Short mmCIF file of C-alpha atoms in Angstrom, two decimals:
data_model
loop_
_atom_site.label_atom_id
_atom_site.label_comp_id
_atom_site.label_asym_id
_atom_site.label_seq_id
_atom_site.Cartn_x
_atom_site.Cartn_y
_atom_site.Cartn_z
CA MET A 114 -2.43 -21.00 5.30
CA THR A 115 -1.45 -19.37 2.01
CA VAL A 116 -5.00 -19.78 0.68
CA ILE A 117 -6.48 -18.49 3.95
CA TYR A 118 -4.14 -15.49 4.01
CA ALA A 119 -4.87 -14.69 0.34
CA ILE A 120 -8.65 -14.87 0.83
CA LEU A 121 -8.45 -12.71 3.96
CA ILE A 122 -6.34 -10.13 2.13
CA PHE A 123 -8.69 -10.03 -0.87
CA CYS A 124 -11.77 -9.74 1.35
CA LEU A 125 -10.24 -7.06 3.60
CA LEU A 126 -9.07 -4.81 0.75
CA ILE A 127 -12.31 -5.13 -1.21
CA PHE A 128 -14.45 -4.67 1.90
CA VAL A 129 -12.75 -1.45 3.06
CA HIS A 130 -12.84 -0.05 -0.50
CA GLU A 131 -16.55 -0.68 -1.00
CA LEU A 132 -17.26 0.35 2.60
CA GLY A 133 -15.76 3.74 1.80
CA HIS A 134 -18.18 4.20 -1.11
CA PHE A 135 -21.06 2.91 1.03
CA ILE A 136 -20.47 5.15 4.07
CA VAL A 137 -20.05 8.37 2.06
CA ALA A 138 -23.01 7.47 -0.19
CA LYS A 139 -25.23 7.04 2.88
CA VAL A 140 -23.95 10.31 4.40
CA CYS A 141 -24.74 12.12 1.12
CA GLY A 142 -28.23 10.62 0.94
CA VAL A 143 -27.52 8.40 -2.09
CA LYS A 144 -29.71 5.30 -2.38
CA VAL A 145 -27.58 2.13 -2.25
CA ASN A 146 -29.44 -0.78 -3.88
CA GLU A 147 -26.91 -3.46 -2.95
CA PHE A 148 -23.71 -3.77 -0.94
CA SER A 149 -21.90 -6.96 -1.91
CA LEU A 150 -18.69 -8.65 -0.87
CA GLY A 151 -17.51 -11.10 -3.54
CA MET A 152 -18.70 -11.83 -7.06
CA GLY A 153 -20.84 -14.53 -8.67
CA PRO A 154 -23.82 -16.39 -7.12
CA ALA A 155 -24.97 -15.14 -3.72
CA ILE A 156 -24.52 -17.44 -0.72
CA PHE A 157 -26.10 -14.97 1.71
CA LYS A 158 -28.60 -12.15 1.26
CA LYS A 159 -30.36 -9.81 3.67
CA GLN A 160 -32.56 -6.86 2.87
CA LYS A 161 -32.32 -4.02 5.39
CA GLY A 162 -34.15 -0.84 4.51
CA GLU A 163 -33.43 0.19 0.94
CA THR A 164 -30.20 -1.84 0.70
CA LEU A 165 -29.65 -5.54 -0.03
CA TYR A 166 -26.55 -6.89 1.74
CA SER A 167 -25.00 -9.94 0.09
CA LEU A 168 -22.04 -12.28 0.35
CA ARG A 169 -21.06 -13.95 -2.92
CA VAL A 170 -19.08 -17.07 -3.66
CA PHE A 171 -15.92 -15.68 -5.31
CA PRO A 172 -13.81 -13.38 -3.04
CA ILE A 173 -12.22 -11.56 -6.00
CA GLY A 174 -14.34 -8.43 -6.03
CA GLY A 175 -17.32 -6.64 -4.61
CA TYR A 176 -19.50 -3.65 -5.28
CA CYS A 177 -21.64 -0.90 -3.85
CA ALA A 178 -24.48 -0.62 -6.38
CA MET A 179 -26.01 2.86 -6.19
CA GLU A 180 -29.24 4.01 -7.81
CA GLY A 181 -28.49 6.09 -10.93
CA GLU A 182 -24.80 5.21 -10.99
CA ASP A 183 -24.73 3.70 -14.50
CA GLU A 184 -28.19 4.64 -15.75
CA ASP A 185 -30.62 7.57 -15.80
CA SER A 186 -32.84 7.73 -12.72
CA ASP A 187 -35.42 10.28 -11.57
CA GLU A 188 -35.34 9.22 -7.91
CA PRO A 189 -34.29 12.01 -5.51
CA GLY A 190 -31.74 9.70 -3.88
CA ALA A 191 -30.16 8.63 -7.17
CA PHE A 192 -26.42 9.10 -7.54
CA ASN A 193 -26.82 11.04 -10.80
CA ASN A 194 -29.08 13.60 -9.10
CA GLN A 195 -26.62 14.59 -6.36
CA PRO A 196 -24.38 17.70 -6.49
CA ALA A 197 -21.07 17.18 -8.28
CA TRP A 198 -18.98 17.59 -5.11
CA GLN A 199 -20.97 14.88 -3.32
CA ARG A 200 -20.58 12.46 -6.23
CA ALA A 201 -16.83 13.20 -6.27
CA CYS A 202 -16.60 12.42 -2.54
CA VAL A 203 -18.46 9.12 -3.01
CA LEU A 204 -16.19 8.10 -5.89
CA ALA A 205 -12.96 9.01 -4.09
CA ALA A 206 -14.00 7.40 -0.79
CA GLY A 207 -13.05 3.86 -1.83
CA SER A 208 -9.46 4.74 -2.68
CA PHE A 209 -9.21 6.94 0.41
CA MET A 210 -10.19 3.97 2.60
CA ASN A 211 -7.52 1.80 0.94
CA LEU A 212 -4.96 4.56 1.48
CA LEU A 213 -6.00 4.85 5.13
CA THR A 214 -5.75 1.06 5.51
CA CYS A 215 -2.20 1.16 4.16
CA VAL A 216 -1.22 3.93 6.60
CA ILE A 217 -2.73 2.07 9.58
CA LEU A 218 -1.01 -1.21 8.68
CA LEU A 219 2.36 0.49 8.22
CA ILE A 220 1.92 2.25 11.58
CA ILE A 221 1.25 -1.14 13.20
CA ILE A 222 4.40 -2.55 11.57
CA ALA A 223 6.48 0.47 12.61
CA PHE A 224 5.31 0.12 16.22
CA TRP A 225 5.77 -3.67 16.26
CA VAL A 226 9.27 -3.57 14.75
CA GLY A 227 10.23 -0.45 16.68
CA THR A 228 12.40 2.53 15.83
CA SER A 229 16.17 2.23 15.88
CA THR A 230 17.70 4.97 18.05
CA THR A 231 21.25 6.33 18.03
CA THR A 232 21.94 4.71 21.42
CA ILE A 233 24.08 1.58 21.26
CA ASP A 234 22.53 -1.65 22.54
CA LYS A 235 25.31 -4.16 21.72
CA VAL A 236 28.92 -4.05 20.57
CA ALA A 237 30.11 -7.10 18.63
CA GLU A 238 33.05 -9.03 20.07
CA GLY A 239 36.29 -8.15 18.28
CA SER A 240 34.62 -5.47 16.16
CA PRO A 241 36.19 -2.09 15.24
CA ALA A 242 33.76 -0.43 17.67
CA GLN A 243 34.98 -2.57 20.57
CA LYS A 244 38.62 -1.96 19.66
CA ALA A 245 37.95 1.80 19.57
CA GLY A 246 36.49 1.69 23.08
CA ILE A 247 32.83 2.18 22.21
CA THR A 248 30.56 0.59 24.82
CA GLU A 249 26.89 -0.27 25.29
CA GLY A 250 24.76 2.71 26.30
CA ASP A 251 26.84 5.24 24.36
CA LYS A 252 24.78 7.63 22.25
CA ILE A 253 26.24 8.60 18.88
CA LEU A 254 26.12 12.36 18.28
CA ARG A 255 28.36 12.95 15.25
CA VAL A 256 30.46 11.01 12.73
CA ASP A 257 33.33 12.93 11.13
CA GLY A 258 31.65 16.13 12.26
CA GLN A 259 28.29 15.28 10.65
CA GLN A 260 25.26 15.41 12.97
CA ILE A 261 23.56 12.03 13.54
CA ASN A 262 19.85 12.45 14.31
CA GLU A 263 18.64 8.93 13.54
CA TRP A 264 20.01 5.46 12.85
CA ASN A 265 19.67 5.83 9.07
CA ASP A 266 21.99 8.86 9.22
CA LEU A 267 24.61 6.61 10.81
CA ILE A 268 24.18 3.90 8.15
CA LYS A 269 24.61 6.43 5.34
CA THR A 270 27.59 8.18 6.92
CA ILE A 271 29.54 5.08 7.94
CA GLY A 272 28.19 2.57 5.43
CA PHE A 273 29.18 4.52 2.33
CA SER A 274 32.24 6.31 3.62
CA GLU A 275 35.30 6.30 1.33
CA GLU A 276 37.64 6.36 4.34
CA ASP A 277 38.97 3.40 6.35
CA GLU A 278 38.45 5.17 9.67
CA ALA A 279 35.87 7.50 11.19
CA GLU A 280 35.85 9.91 14.12
CA ILE A 281 32.80 9.14 16.25
CA THR A 282 31.58 11.63 18.85
CA LEU A 283 29.59 10.03 21.67
CA ASP A 284 27.52 11.03 24.66
CA ARG A 285 28.65 8.78 27.53
CA ASN A 286 26.77 9.41 30.76
CA GLY A 287 26.36 13.09 29.91
CA ARG A 288 30.01 13.53 28.90
CA GLU A 289 30.98 14.11 25.26
CA ILE A 290 33.93 12.06 23.96
CA THR A 291 35.41 11.44 20.50
CA LEU A 292 36.92 8.10 19.43
CA ALA A 293 38.49 6.87 16.19
CA ALA A 294 37.06 3.59 14.86
CA GLY A 295 38.13 1.53 11.86
CA LEU A 296 35.57 0.64 9.19
CA GLU A 297 35.08 -2.93 7.96
CA TYR A 298 33.33 -3.78 4.67
CA SER A 299 30.55 -6.38 4.94
CA LYS A 300 29.77 -8.35 1.78
CA GLU A 301 26.42 -9.45 3.21
CA ALA A 302 25.26 -5.90 3.93
CA ASP A 303 27.19 -4.41 0.97
CA ARG A 304 28.44 -1.50 3.08
CA LYS A 305 30.97 -0.61 5.75
CA MET A 306 30.22 -1.35 9.40
CA ILE A 307 31.80 -0.94 12.84
CA GLY A 308 29.94 -3.75 14.65
CA ILE A 309 27.20 -2.10 16.70
CA THR A 310 23.43 -2.60 17.03
CA PRO A 311 21.00 0.11 18.23
CA VAL A 312 18.52 0.27 21.08
CA THR A 313 15.03 -0.15 19.63
CA GLU A 314 12.12 1.77 21.12
CA HIS A 315 8.40 1.22 20.55
CA ASP A 316 7.06 4.76 20.52
CA PRO A 317 3.46 5.27 19.22
CA GLY A 318 4.23 8.82 18.06
CA LYS A 319 7.28 7.76 16.06
CA ALA A 320 5.32 4.79 14.70
CA VAL A 321 2.67 7.17 13.30
CA VAL A 322 5.31 9.39 11.71
CA GLY A 323 7.11 6.32 10.31
CA GLY A 324 3.88 4.83 8.92
CA VAL A 325 2.97 8.06 7.13
CA LYS A 326 6.51 8.53 5.76
CA ASN A 327 6.67 4.92 4.53
CA THR A 328 3.29 5.31 2.82
CA GLY A 329 4.61 8.40 1.03
CA SER A 330 7.76 6.59 -0.10
CA MET A 331 5.73 3.62 -1.29
CA THR A 332 3.37 5.93 -3.23
CA VAL A 333 6.28 7.61 -5.02
CA MET A 334 7.72 4.19 -5.93
CA MET A 335 4.38 2.94 -7.33
CA CYS A 336 3.79 6.12 -9.35
CA ARG A 337 7.29 5.76 -10.82
CA ILE A 338 6.53 2.16 -11.85
CA LEU A 339 3.20 3.21 -13.40
CA LYS A 340 5.00 5.88 -15.40
CA GLN A 341 7.50 3.27 -16.62
CA LEU A 342 4.61 0.99 -17.54
CA PHE A 343 2.97 3.64 -19.71
CA THR A 344 6.28 4.66 -21.32
CA GLY A 345 7.15 1.02 -22.09
CA GLU A 346 10.16 0.85 -19.76
CA VAL A 347 8.30 -1.86 -17.82
CA SER A 348 6.50 -4.61 -19.74
CA VAL A 349 2.83 -5.50 -19.16
CA LYS A 350 4.12 -9.05 -18.65
CA GLU A 351 5.54 -7.87 -15.32
CA LEU A 352 2.03 -7.22 -13.96
CA SER A 353 0.50 -9.73 -11.54
CA GLY A 354 -3.10 -10.71 -10.88
CA PRO A 355 -4.77 -13.01 -8.31
CA VAL A 356 -2.40 -15.91 -9.01
CA GLY A 357 0.66 -13.69 -8.57
CA ILE A 358 -0.79 -12.25 -5.36
CA VAL A 359 -1.34 -15.75 -3.96
CA TYR A 360 2.27 -16.60 -4.85
CA ALA A 361 3.51 -13.40 -3.16
CA THR A 362 1.35 -14.21 -0.12
CA ASN A 363 2.97 -17.63 0.07
CA GLN A 364 6.45 -16.10 -0.01
CA ALA A 365 5.49 -13.53 2.63
CA ALA A 366 3.90 -16.16 4.88
CA LYS A 367 7.18 -18.10 4.92
CA SER A 368 8.91 -15.04 6.36
CA GLY A 369 6.36 -14.34 9.09
CA LEU A 370 3.11 -12.56 9.87
CA MET A 371 4.61 -9.05 9.66
CA TYR A 372 5.59 -9.70 6.03
CA VAL A 373 1.98 -10.67 5.27
CA VAL A 374 0.79 -7.44 6.92
CA TYR A 375 3.33 -5.46 4.86
CA LEU A 376 2.15 -7.17 1.65
CA THR A 377 -1.44 -6.28 2.57
CA ALA A 378 -0.45 -2.63 3.02
CA LEU A 379 1.35 -2.68 -0.34
CA LEU A 380 -1.66 -4.18 -2.13
CA SER A 381 -4.06 -1.76 -0.41
CA LEU A 382 -2.06 1.24 -1.61
CA ASN A 383 -1.80 -0.34 -5.06
CA LEU A 384 -5.60 -0.69 -5.19
CA ALA A 385 -6.03 2.94 -4.10
CA ILE A 386 -3.70 4.27 -6.80
CA ILE A 387 -4.94 2.03 -9.63
CA ASN A 388 -8.58 2.91 -8.91
CA MET A 389 -7.85 6.61 -9.24
CA LEU A 390 -6.41 6.27 -12.75
CA PRO A 391 -8.63 8.17 -15.27
CA LEU A 392 -9.71 5.00 -17.10
CA PRO A 393 -13.28 3.80 -17.84
CA ALA A 394 -14.88 1.62 -15.12
CA LEU A 395 -12.37 2.79 -12.51
CA ASP A 396 -13.25 5.43 -9.92
CA GLY A 397 -10.76 7.79 -11.56
CA GLY A 398 -12.57 7.34 -14.89
CA ARG A 399 -15.89 8.19 -13.26
CA LEU A 400 -14.33 11.29 -11.72
CA LEU A 401 -13.08 12.27 -15.17
CA PHE A 402 -16.62 12.01 -16.57
CA LEU A 403 -17.82 14.07 -13.63
CA ILE A 404 -15.40 16.85 -14.59
CA ILE A 405 -16.45 16.56 -18.25
CA ARG A 406 -20.09 16.94 -17.19
CA LEU A 407 -19.26 20.18 -15.38
CA PHE A 408 -18.31 21.71 -18.74
CA THR A 409 -20.67 19.87 -21.14
CA GLY A 410 -23.80 19.46 -19.05
CA LYS A 411 -26.01 16.58 -20.20
CA ARG A 412 -24.37 16.15 -23.61
CA VAL A 413 -22.98 12.90 -22.28
CA SER A 414 -25.99 11.02 -20.91
CA ASP A 415 -25.86 8.66 -17.92
CA ALA A 416 -26.69 5.77 -20.24
CA THR A 417 -23.79 6.65 -22.57
CA GLU A 418 -21.38 6.91 -19.67
CA GLY A 419 -22.66 3.58 -18.36
CA LYS A 420 -21.97 1.92 -21.73
CA ILE A 421 -18.42 3.34 -21.80
CA HIS A 422 -17.77 2.03 -18.29
CA PHE A 423 -19.16 -1.38 -19.31
CA ILE A 424 -16.67 -1.49 -22.19
CA GLY A 425 -13.98 -0.53 -19.69
CA ILE A 426 -14.98 -3.41 -17.42
CA CYS A 427 -14.76 -5.83 -20.35
CA LEU A 428 -11.28 -4.56 -21.20
CA LEU A 429 -10.21 -4.86 -17.55
CA PHE A 430 -11.45 -8.46 -17.47
CA ALA A 431 -9.51 -9.16 -20.68
CA LEU A 432 -6.39 -7.66 -19.05
CA MET A 433 -6.98 -9.79 -15.95
CA ILE A 434 -7.23 -12.95 -18.07
CA TYR A 435 -3.98 -12.03 -19.85
CA VAL A 436 -2.20 -11.25 -16.56
CA THR A 437 -3.51 -14.45 -14.95
CA PHE A 438 -2.28 -16.48 -17.93
CA ASN A 439 1.20 -14.94 -17.54
CA ASP A 440 1.10 -15.61 -13.79
CA VAL A 441 0.34 -19.28 -14.44
CA LEU A 442 3.29 -19.50 -16.84
CA ARG A 443 5.60 -17.77 -14.31
CA PHE A 444 4.52 -19.29 -11.02
CA ILE A 445 2.49 -22.47 -11.58
CA ILE A 446 4.01 -24.21 -14.62
CA PRO A 447 7.63 -24.16 -13.22
CA ILE A 448 6.40 -26.15 -10.17
CA PHE A 449 5.52 -29.06 -12.44
#
């Protein structure tokens, strides 16, 4: 199942990325010579119109090969002959699709898991909440005078309180009451608790908001890690390639399907961000050359840009080999 999950994740993320380039290229009238899923020898080919559709043996990549993308071309439908804004849209479309995939998957997770409300579902036997007189169905309004709008507000207010007791204001059947409850420290949760669990609701609207917010938080976290990578705070040895992803998939699969979906969302966002870095061979690098062309004209030829991107691809492959070697040392060798 780990292998199946890993292959499905690779294929999904690559497919939606290249599909983004393909759709926008077609809309902009760019000639697409080949749309391929996978790398290496082709196991399936079909020519339809101007485009060859292929499925290749290794599910570790894919491409949307456009006319005039890495070479000079005089064809009207060539990528290099389109307006700059259209080329920018085509280049950014792949990462946008990965970003959209991440948002959709996190919305699905948010809806599936549900949103914790401030209404109490259960009160643990013998807990401080039960001793204080808190009952199921009570809705928490305030803690020590602080407004509680969502469950996370309650966790922050009670969980990290410096006091041993808290005044909790409740809505009980439309009547507002205030009770004093003791706070117990939980080693497992590493915070203070009163022994209650919330009612969970599966609201599509809140799931959408939660999915978007979680995508934003995840983006900030990844950008922070990238910054640390470039400043040397995080070592290149900490990077993971295909082997590391398979290992992470295995760990996620042990925890359940939702963890695999979450990992897929994480990897999709990672692919979106990495591809927009201004480095040769990446979409961000191509966008950088597009901006340079706006100021320099044809001083940098399509052939020259193509050669620079080819060097970039070689360097990326070298990095992948290095990362894969480290992954083998970290995840495979210890098994034996």
